[in-house]
Short mmCIF file of C-alpha atoms and ligand atoms in Angstrom, two decimals:
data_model
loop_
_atom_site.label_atom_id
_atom_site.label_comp_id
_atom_site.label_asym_id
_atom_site.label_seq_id
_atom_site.Cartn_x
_atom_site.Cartn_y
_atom_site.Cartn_z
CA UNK A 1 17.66 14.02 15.22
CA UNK A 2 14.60 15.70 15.46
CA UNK A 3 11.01 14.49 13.63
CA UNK A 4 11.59 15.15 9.95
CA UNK A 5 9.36 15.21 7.06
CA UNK A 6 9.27 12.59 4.25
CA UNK A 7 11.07 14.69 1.94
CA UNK A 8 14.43 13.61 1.57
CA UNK A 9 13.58 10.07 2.13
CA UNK A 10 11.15 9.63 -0.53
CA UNK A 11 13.81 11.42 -2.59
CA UNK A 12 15.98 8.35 -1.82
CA UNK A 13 13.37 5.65 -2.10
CA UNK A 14 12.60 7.05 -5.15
CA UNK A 15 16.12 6.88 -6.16
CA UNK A 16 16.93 4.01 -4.96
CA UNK A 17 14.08 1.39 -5.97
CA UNK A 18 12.88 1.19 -2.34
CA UNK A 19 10.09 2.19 0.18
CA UNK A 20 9.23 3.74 3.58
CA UNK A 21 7.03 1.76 5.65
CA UNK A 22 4.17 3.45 7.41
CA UNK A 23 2.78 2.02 10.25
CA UNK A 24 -0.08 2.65 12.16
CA UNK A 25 0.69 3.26 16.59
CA UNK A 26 -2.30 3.16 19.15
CA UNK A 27 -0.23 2.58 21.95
CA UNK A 28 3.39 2.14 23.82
CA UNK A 29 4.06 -1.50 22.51
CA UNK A 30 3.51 -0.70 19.32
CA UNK A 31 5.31 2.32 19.04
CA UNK A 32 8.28 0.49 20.58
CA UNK A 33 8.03 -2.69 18.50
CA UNK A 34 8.16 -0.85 15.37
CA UNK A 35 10.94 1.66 16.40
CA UNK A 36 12.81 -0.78 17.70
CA UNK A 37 12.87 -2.52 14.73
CA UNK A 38 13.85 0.17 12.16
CA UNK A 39 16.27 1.68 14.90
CA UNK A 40 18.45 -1.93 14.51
CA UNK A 41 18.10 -2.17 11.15
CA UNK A 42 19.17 1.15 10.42
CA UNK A 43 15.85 1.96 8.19
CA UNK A 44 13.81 5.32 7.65
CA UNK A 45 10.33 5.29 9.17
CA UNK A 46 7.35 6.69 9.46
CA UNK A 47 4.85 6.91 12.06
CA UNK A 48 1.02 7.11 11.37
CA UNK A 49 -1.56 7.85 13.62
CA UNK A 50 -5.34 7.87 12.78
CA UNK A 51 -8.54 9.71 13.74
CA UNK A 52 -9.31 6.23 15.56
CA UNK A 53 -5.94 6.39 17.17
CA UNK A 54 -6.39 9.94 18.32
CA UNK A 55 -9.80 9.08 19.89
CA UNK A 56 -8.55 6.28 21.65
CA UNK A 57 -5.50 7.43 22.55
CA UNK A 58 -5.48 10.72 22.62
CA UNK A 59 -2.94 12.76 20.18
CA UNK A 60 -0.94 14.08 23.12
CA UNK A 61 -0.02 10.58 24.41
CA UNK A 62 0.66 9.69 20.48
CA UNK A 63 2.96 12.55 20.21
CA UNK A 64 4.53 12.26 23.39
CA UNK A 65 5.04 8.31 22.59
CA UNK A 66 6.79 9.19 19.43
CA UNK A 67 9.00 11.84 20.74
CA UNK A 68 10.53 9.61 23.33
CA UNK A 69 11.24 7.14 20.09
CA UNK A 70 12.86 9.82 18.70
CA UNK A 71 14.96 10.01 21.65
CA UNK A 72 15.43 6.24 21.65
CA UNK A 73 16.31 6.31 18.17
CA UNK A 74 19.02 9.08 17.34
CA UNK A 75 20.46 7.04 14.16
CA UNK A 76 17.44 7.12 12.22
CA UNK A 77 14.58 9.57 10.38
CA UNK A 78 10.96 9.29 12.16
CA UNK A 79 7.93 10.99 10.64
CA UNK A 80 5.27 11.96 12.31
CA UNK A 81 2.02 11.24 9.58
CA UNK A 82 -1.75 11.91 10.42
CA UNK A 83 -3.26 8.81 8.27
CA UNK A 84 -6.63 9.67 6.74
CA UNK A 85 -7.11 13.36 7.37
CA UNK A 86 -11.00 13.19 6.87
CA UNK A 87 -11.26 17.45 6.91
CA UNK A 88 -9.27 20.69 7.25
CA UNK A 89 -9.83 20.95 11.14
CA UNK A 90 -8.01 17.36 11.52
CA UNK A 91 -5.33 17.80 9.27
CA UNK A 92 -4.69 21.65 11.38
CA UNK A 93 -4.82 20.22 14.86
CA UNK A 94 -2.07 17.56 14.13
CA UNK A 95 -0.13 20.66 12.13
CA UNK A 96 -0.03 23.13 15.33
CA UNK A 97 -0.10 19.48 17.01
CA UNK A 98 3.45 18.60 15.95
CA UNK A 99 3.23 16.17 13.07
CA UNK A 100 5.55 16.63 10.23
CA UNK A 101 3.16 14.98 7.24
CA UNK A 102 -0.52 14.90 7.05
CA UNK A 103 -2.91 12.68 4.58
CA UNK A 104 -5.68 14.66 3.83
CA UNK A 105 -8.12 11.80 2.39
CA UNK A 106 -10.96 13.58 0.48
CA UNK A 107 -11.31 10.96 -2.09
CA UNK A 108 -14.69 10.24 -1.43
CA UNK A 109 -15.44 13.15 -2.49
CA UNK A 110 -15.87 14.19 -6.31
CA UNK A 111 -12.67 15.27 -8.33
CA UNK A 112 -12.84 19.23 -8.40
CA UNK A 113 -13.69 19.07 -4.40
CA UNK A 114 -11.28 16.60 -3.63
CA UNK A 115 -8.47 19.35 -5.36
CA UNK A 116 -9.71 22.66 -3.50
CA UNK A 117 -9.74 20.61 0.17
CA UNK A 118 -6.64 19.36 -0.55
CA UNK A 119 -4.97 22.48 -2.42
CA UNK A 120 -6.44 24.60 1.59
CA UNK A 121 -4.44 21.22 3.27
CA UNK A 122 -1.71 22.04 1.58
CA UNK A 123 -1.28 25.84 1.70
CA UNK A 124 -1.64 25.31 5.69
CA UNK A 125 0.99 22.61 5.76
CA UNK A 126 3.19 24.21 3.51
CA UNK A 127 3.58 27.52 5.93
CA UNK A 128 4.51 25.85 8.55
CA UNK A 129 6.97 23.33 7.32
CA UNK A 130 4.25 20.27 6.93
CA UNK A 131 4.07 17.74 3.82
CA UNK A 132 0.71 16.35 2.44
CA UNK A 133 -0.43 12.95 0.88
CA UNK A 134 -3.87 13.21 -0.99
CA UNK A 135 -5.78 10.47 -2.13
CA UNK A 136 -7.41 9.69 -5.95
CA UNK A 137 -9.04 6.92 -6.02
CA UNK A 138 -11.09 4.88 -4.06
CA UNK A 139 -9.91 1.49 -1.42
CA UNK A 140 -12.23 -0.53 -1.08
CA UNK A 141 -12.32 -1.74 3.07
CA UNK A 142 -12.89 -0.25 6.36
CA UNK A 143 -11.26 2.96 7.74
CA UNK A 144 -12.57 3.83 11.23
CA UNK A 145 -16.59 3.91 10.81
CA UNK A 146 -16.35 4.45 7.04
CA UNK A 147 -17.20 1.63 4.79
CA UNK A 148 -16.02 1.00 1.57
CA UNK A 149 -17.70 -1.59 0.02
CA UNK A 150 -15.68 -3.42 -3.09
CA UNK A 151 -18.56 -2.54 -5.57
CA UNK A 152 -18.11 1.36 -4.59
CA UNK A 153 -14.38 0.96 -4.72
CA UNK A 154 -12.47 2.63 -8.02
CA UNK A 155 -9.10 2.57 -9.56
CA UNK A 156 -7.57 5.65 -10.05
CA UNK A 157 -7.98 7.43 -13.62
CA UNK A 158 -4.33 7.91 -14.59
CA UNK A 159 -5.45 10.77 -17.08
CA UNK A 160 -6.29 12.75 -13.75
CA UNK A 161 -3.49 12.63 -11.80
CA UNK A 162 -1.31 15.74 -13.31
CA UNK A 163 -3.99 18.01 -12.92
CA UNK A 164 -4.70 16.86 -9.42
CA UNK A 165 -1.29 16.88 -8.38
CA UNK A 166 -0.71 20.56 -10.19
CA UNK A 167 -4.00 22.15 -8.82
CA UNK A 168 -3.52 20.70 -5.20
CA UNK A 169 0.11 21.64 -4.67
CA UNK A 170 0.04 17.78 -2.96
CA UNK A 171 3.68 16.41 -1.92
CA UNK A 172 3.06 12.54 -2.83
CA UNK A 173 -0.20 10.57 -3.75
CA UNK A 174 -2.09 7.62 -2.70
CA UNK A 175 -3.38 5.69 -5.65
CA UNK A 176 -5.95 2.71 -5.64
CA UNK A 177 -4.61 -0.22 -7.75
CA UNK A 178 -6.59 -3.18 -6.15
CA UNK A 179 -5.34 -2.89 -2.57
CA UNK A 180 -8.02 -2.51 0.09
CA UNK A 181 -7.84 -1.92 4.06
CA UNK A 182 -8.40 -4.55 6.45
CA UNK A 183 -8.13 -8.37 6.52
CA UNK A 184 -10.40 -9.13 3.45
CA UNK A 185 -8.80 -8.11 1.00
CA UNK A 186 -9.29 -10.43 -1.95
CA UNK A 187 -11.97 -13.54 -2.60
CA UNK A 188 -10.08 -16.29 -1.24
CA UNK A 189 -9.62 -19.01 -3.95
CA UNK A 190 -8.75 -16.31 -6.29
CA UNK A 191 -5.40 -14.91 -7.40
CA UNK A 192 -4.93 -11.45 -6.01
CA UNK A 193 -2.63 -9.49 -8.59
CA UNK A 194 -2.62 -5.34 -8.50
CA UNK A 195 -2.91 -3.20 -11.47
CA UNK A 196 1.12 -2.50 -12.26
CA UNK A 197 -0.60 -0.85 -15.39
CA UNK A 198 -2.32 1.51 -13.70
CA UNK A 199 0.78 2.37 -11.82
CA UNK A 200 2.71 2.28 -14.70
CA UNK A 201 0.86 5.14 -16.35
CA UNK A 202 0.54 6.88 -13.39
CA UNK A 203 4.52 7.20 -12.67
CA UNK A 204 4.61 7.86 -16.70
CA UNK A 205 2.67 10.86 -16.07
CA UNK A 206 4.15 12.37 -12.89
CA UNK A 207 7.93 11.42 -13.36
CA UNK A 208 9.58 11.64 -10.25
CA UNK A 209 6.87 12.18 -7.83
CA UNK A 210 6.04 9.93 -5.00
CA UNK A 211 3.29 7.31 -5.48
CA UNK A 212 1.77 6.07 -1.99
CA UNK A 213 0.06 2.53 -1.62
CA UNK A 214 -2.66 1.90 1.24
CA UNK A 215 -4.00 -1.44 2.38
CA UNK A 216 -0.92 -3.36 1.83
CA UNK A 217 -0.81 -5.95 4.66
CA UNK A 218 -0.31 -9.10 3.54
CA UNK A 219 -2.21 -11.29 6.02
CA UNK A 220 0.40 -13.78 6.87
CA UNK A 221 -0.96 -17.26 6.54
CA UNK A 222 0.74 -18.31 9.39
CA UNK A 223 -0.66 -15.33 12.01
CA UNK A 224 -4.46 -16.13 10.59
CA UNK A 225 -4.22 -19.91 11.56
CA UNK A 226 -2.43 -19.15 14.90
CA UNK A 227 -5.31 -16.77 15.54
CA UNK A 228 -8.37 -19.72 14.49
CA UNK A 229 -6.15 -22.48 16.49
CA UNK A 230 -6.23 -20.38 19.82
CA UNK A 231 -9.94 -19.73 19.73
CA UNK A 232 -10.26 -16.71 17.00
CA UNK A 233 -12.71 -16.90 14.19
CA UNK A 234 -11.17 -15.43 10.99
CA UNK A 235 -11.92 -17.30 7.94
CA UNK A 236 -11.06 -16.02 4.45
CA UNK A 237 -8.87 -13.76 5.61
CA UNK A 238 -6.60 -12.51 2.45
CA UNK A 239 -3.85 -10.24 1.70
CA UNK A 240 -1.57 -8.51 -1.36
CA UNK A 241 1.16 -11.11 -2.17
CA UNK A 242 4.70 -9.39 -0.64
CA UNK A 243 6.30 -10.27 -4.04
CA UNK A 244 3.83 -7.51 -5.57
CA UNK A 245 4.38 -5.16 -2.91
CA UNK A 246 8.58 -5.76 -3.44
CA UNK A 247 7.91 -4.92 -6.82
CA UNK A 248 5.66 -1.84 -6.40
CA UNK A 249 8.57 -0.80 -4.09
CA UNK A 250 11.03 -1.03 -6.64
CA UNK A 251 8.78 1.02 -9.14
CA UNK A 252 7.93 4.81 -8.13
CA UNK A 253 5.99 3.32 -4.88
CA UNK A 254 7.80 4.98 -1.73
CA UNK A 255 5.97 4.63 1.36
CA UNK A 256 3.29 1.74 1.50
CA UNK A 257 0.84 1.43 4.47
CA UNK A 258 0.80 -1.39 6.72
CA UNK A 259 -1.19 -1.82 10.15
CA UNK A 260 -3.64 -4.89 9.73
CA UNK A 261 -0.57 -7.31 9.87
CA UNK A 262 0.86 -5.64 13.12
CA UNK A 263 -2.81 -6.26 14.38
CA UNK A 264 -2.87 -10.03 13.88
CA UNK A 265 0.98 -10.57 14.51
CA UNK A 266 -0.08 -8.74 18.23
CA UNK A 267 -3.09 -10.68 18.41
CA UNK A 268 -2.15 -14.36 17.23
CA UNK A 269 0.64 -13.68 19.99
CA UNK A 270 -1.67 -12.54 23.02
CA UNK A 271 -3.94 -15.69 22.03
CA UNK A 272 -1.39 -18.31 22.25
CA UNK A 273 -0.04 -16.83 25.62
CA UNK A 274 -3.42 -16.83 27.07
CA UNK A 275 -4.13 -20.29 25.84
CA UNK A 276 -0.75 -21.79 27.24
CA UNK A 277 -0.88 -19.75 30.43
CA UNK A 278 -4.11 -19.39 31.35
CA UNK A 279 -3.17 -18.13 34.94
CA UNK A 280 -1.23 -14.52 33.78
CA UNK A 281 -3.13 -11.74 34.76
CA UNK A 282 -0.20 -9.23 34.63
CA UNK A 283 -0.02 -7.61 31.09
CA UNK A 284 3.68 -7.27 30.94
CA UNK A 285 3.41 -11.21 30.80
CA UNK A 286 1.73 -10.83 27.39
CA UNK A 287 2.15 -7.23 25.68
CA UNK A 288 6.26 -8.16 26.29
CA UNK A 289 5.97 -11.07 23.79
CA UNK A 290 3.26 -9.09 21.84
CA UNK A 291 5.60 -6.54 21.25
CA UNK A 292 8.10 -8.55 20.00
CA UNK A 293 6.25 -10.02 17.79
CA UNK A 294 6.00 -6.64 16.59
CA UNK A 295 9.41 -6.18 16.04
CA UNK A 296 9.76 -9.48 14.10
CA UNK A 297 6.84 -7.93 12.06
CA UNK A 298 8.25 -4.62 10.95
CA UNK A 299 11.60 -6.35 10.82
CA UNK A 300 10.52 -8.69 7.93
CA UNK A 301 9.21 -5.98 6.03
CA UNK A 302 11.95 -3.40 6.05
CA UNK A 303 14.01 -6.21 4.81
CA UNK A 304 11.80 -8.40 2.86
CA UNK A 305 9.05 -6.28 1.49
CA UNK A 306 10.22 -2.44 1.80
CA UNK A 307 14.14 -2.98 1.36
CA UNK A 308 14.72 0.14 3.12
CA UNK A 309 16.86 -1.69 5.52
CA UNK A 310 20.45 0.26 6.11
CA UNK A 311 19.22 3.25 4.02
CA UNK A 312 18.68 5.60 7.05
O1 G3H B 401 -6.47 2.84 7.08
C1 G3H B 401 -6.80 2.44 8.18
C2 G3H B 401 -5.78 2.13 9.21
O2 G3H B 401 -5.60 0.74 9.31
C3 G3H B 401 -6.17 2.73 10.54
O3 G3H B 401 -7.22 2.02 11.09
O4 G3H B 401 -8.88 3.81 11.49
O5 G3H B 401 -9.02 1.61 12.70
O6 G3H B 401 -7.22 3.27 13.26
P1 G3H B 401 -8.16 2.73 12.20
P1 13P B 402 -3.87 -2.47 5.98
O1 13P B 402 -5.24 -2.60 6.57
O2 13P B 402 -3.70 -3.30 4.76
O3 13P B 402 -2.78 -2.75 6.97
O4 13P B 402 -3.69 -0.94 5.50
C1 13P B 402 -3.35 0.06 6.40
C2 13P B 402 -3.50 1.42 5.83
O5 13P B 402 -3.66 1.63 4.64
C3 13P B 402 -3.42 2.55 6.75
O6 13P B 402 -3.69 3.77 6.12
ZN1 ZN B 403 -5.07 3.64 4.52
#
């Protein structure tokens, strides 16, 4: 089947008490490891690519990459998402481009301007075919070359969200309940636990609508100390608890974010190779075990943390 949007399968998820993983591709291992994950385990997906990607990997490769998934992967739905739209001209390109979603993130910016970039998003997208996530609310974290630090970082004001989502036209919404991009996520020492009652009163207020969570690696313990033993230098490093993220999932939570724990699972798995073969120069002899390590990534979470496994 062709790309698709995320409308019918947030439907489901909605439905259903499940959600769509979206994860981040730079390049042809990753693309494969996660397709070839959801592909066996019959799950929905959705591809995101960001302004970082794009400038490192350039968007033709990116779509070209995902197309031939598509190809690979007949039995299940693929969307194509631009993650973190920073302006109109962005969110276009990947429109005429050939995505199927965008994210237009103007959440930086105050409430009223954040609507009327959005709302010009989402006319765009709307005429030709396109669904768009906006963003209320602010992660704390590191997106490309913007910083967020956890001071500046805000939860989002339930009482705002009809308005924004009436004014903007917006097809689902990213929220900020204590998630944050990145590595860091939480003090470590302390108990991380999200605001369910900020989510709570958001899904009160917009019955029905998809709710979108960013940030939501989880850090694996396991992939942090793998990464310090073969000579990497990542102390503190913190995620959201998957038990939280299984029950945001089952709430009106339908497609949660996920890229920092594909980055460590890749890199804790290049590190060992190097350190127990010291003599491969060929990359096949790494990025073939880094991409299954991949695969054992995504697979965990469509079954473990999304349960969107078999729902494709
Ligand atoms: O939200 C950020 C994503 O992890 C993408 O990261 O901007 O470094 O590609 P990036
Ligand atoms: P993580 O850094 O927690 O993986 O979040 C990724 C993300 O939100 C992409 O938009
Ligand atoms: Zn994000």
């Amino acid at each position: 089947m062709p790309l698709v949007t995320s409308t019918e399968m947030f439907k489901k998820a909605y439905d259903g008490g499940y959600a769509i993983g979206a994860f981040n591709v730079n390049n042809m291992e990753i693309v494969q490891g996660i397709t070839e994950a959801a592909r066996d385990l019959s799950a929905p997906l959705i591809l995101q690519v960001s302004k970082g990607a794009r400038a490192y990997a350039n968007h033709t490769y990116l779509v070209k990459l995902v197309e031939a998934a598509v190809i690979e992967c007949p039995n299940i739905p693929i969307v194509l998402h631009l993650d973190h739209g920073p302006d109109f001209e962005t969110c276009k390109s990947c429109i005429d481009g050939g995505f199927t979603s965008v994210m237009i993130d103007a959440s930086g910016k105050p409430f009223a301007e954040n609507i009327e970039i959005t709302k010009k998003v989402v006319e765009y997208a709307h005429d030709h075919g396109v669904v768009v996530e906006a963003e209320l609310g602010t992660l704390a974290g590191i997106e490309d070359d913007v910083k967020v630090k956890s001071e500046d970082s805000s939860y989002t004001h339930p009482e705002e969200v009809e308005e924004f989502v009436s004014k903007s036209g917006c097809d689902s919404l990213a929220i900020a309940i204590g998630t944050s991009h990145g590595a860091y996520k939480f003090k470590p020492g302390t108990k991380p636990q999200l605001r369910f009652d900020v989510l709570e009163e958001v899904s009160r207020r917009l019955p029905g609508f998809p709710i979108v969570l960013h940030g939501s690696s989880s850090v694996p313990k396991e992939f942090v100390e793998k990464i310090n033993k073969f000579g990497g230098n990542m102390p503190g490093a913190v995620g959201v608890p998957e038990d939280q993220l299984r029950h945001a999932a089952e709430l009106s939570v339908c497609k949660i974010n996920i890229d920092s724990d594909l980055r460590l699972a890749m890199t804790a798995c290049i590190r060992e190779h190097f350190a127990e073969a010291p003599s491969d120069f060929d990359p096949r002899q790494y990025l073939k075990p880094a991409r299954q390590a991949i695969k054992d990534m995504v697979s965990h979470k469509i079954v473990d943390v999304l349960g969107c496994d078999h729902k494709a």
